[in-house]
Structures are given as C-alpha cells and as structure tokens.
Coordinates of C-alpha atoms in Angstrom, one line a residue:
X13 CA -12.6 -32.3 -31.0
X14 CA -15.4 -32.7 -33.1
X15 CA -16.0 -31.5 -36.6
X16 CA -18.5 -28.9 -37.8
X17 CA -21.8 -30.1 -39.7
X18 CA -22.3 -29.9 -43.1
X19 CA -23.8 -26.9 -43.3
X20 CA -21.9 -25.1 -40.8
X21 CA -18.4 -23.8 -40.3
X22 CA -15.7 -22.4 -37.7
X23 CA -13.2 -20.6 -38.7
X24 CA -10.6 -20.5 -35.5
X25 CA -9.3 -23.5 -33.8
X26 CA -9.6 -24.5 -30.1
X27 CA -13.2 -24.3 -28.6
X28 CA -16.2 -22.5 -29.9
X29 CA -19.1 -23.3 -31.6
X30 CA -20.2 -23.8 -35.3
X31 CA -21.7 -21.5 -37.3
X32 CA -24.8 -21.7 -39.3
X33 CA -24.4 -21.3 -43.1
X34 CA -25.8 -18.1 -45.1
X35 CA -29.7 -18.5 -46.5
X36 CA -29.9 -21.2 -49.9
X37 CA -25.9 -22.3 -49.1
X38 CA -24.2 -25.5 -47.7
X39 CA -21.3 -26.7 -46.9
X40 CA -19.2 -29.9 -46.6
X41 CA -18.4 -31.3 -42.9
X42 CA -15.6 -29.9 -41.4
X43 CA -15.8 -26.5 -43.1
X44 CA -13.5 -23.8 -41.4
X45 CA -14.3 -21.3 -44.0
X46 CA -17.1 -19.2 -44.4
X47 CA -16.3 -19.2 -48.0
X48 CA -17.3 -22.8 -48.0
X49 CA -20.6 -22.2 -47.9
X50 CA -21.9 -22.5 -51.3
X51 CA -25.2 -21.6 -53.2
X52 CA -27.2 -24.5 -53.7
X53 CA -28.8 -25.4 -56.7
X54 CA -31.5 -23.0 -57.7
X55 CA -30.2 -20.1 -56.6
X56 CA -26.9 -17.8 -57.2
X57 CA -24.3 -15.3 -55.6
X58 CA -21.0 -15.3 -53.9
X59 CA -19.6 -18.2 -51.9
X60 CA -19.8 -17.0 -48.8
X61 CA -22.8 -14.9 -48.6
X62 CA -26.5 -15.3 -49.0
X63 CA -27.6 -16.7 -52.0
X64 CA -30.8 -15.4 -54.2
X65 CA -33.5 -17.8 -55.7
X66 CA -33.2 -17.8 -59.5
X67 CA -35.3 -15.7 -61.2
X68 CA -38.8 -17.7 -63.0
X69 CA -37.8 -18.5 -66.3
X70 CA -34.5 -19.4 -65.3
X71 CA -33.1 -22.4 -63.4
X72 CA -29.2 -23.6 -62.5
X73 CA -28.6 -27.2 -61.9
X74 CA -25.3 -26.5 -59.9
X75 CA -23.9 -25.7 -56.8
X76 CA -21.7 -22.6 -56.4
X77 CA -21.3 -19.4 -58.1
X78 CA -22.5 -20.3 -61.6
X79 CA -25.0 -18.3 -63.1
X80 CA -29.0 -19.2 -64.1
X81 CA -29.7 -20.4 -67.2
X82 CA -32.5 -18.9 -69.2
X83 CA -35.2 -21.7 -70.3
X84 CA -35.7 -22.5 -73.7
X85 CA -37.9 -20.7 -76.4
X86 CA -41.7 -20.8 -75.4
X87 CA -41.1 -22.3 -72.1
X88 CA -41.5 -21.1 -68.4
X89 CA -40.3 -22.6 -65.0
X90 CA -40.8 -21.1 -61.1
X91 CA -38.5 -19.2 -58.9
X92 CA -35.4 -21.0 -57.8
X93 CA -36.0 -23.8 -60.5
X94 CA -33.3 -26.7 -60.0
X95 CA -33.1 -28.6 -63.7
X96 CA -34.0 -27.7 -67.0
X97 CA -37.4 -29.9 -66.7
X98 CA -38.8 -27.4 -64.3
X99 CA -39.3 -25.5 -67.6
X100 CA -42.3 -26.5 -69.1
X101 CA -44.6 -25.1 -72.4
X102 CA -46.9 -22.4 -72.3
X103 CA -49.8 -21.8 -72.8
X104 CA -50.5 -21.6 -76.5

C-alpha cells in the first residue's frame, strides 16, 4: 500500500485512488479524511470544503478554520494576505 500525498486523501481502505484536496486547503500525508483538508493561510472556511481568500484589509497567519484578522488603523493589505506585514500604510 502506499499512502496518499499531502494534499490528498482516501477515505476507504483497499484499492482506489487519492483524492485531490478542496481549492486554498492541504493536508498532511496519509490523510483518510476529507476533513483533513485544511484552509491554508490566507484564506478561511470549514475543514473540509473550499476555502475563500481573505478579504483586502484582512489577513490570517494560520491554517485551519480561524478567522481573518482585520489590519491595523490606517493600514491596507491584498486579498488572501498571509502575515500582518502584508498590511502596509496608506496613502496619506
């Protein structure tokens, strides 16, 4: 037997082929859940299902199903921002 990539899964036993992670999750190797798909960092949702980019002005430096994080006063940052230095002063 060999075990499912990270970023896969299989969720009976015997033969059969991995599957292929929702969009913006992973997974560890060897994941038989789909479950264990997890967002990645930057974007948010359920384990399990697609994830959605966090919004601009926000960013979330985990995995899973924590929530964005609004940037600080007078600061700005892109769509699926990874780490609070994506937010960077405006203009002004």
């Amino acid at each position: 037997c060999t075990a499912c990539d990270a970023g896969t899964f299989k969720e009976t036993t015997g033969t059969g082929v991995c599957s292929a992670c929702p969009t913006a999750t992973n997974s560890g190797e060897a994941s038989d859940f789909l479950t264990d798909c997890i967002c990645v960092v930057g974007y948010t949702g359920p384990d399990g299902a697609e994830c959605t980019a966090c919004d601009a002005g926000t960013f979330k430096e985990t995995t899973g199903t924590g929530v964005c994080s609004a940037c600080p006063t007078a600061t700005n940052s892109g769509e699926a921002s990874d780490f609070l230095t994506d937010c960077i002063c405006v203009v002004g």
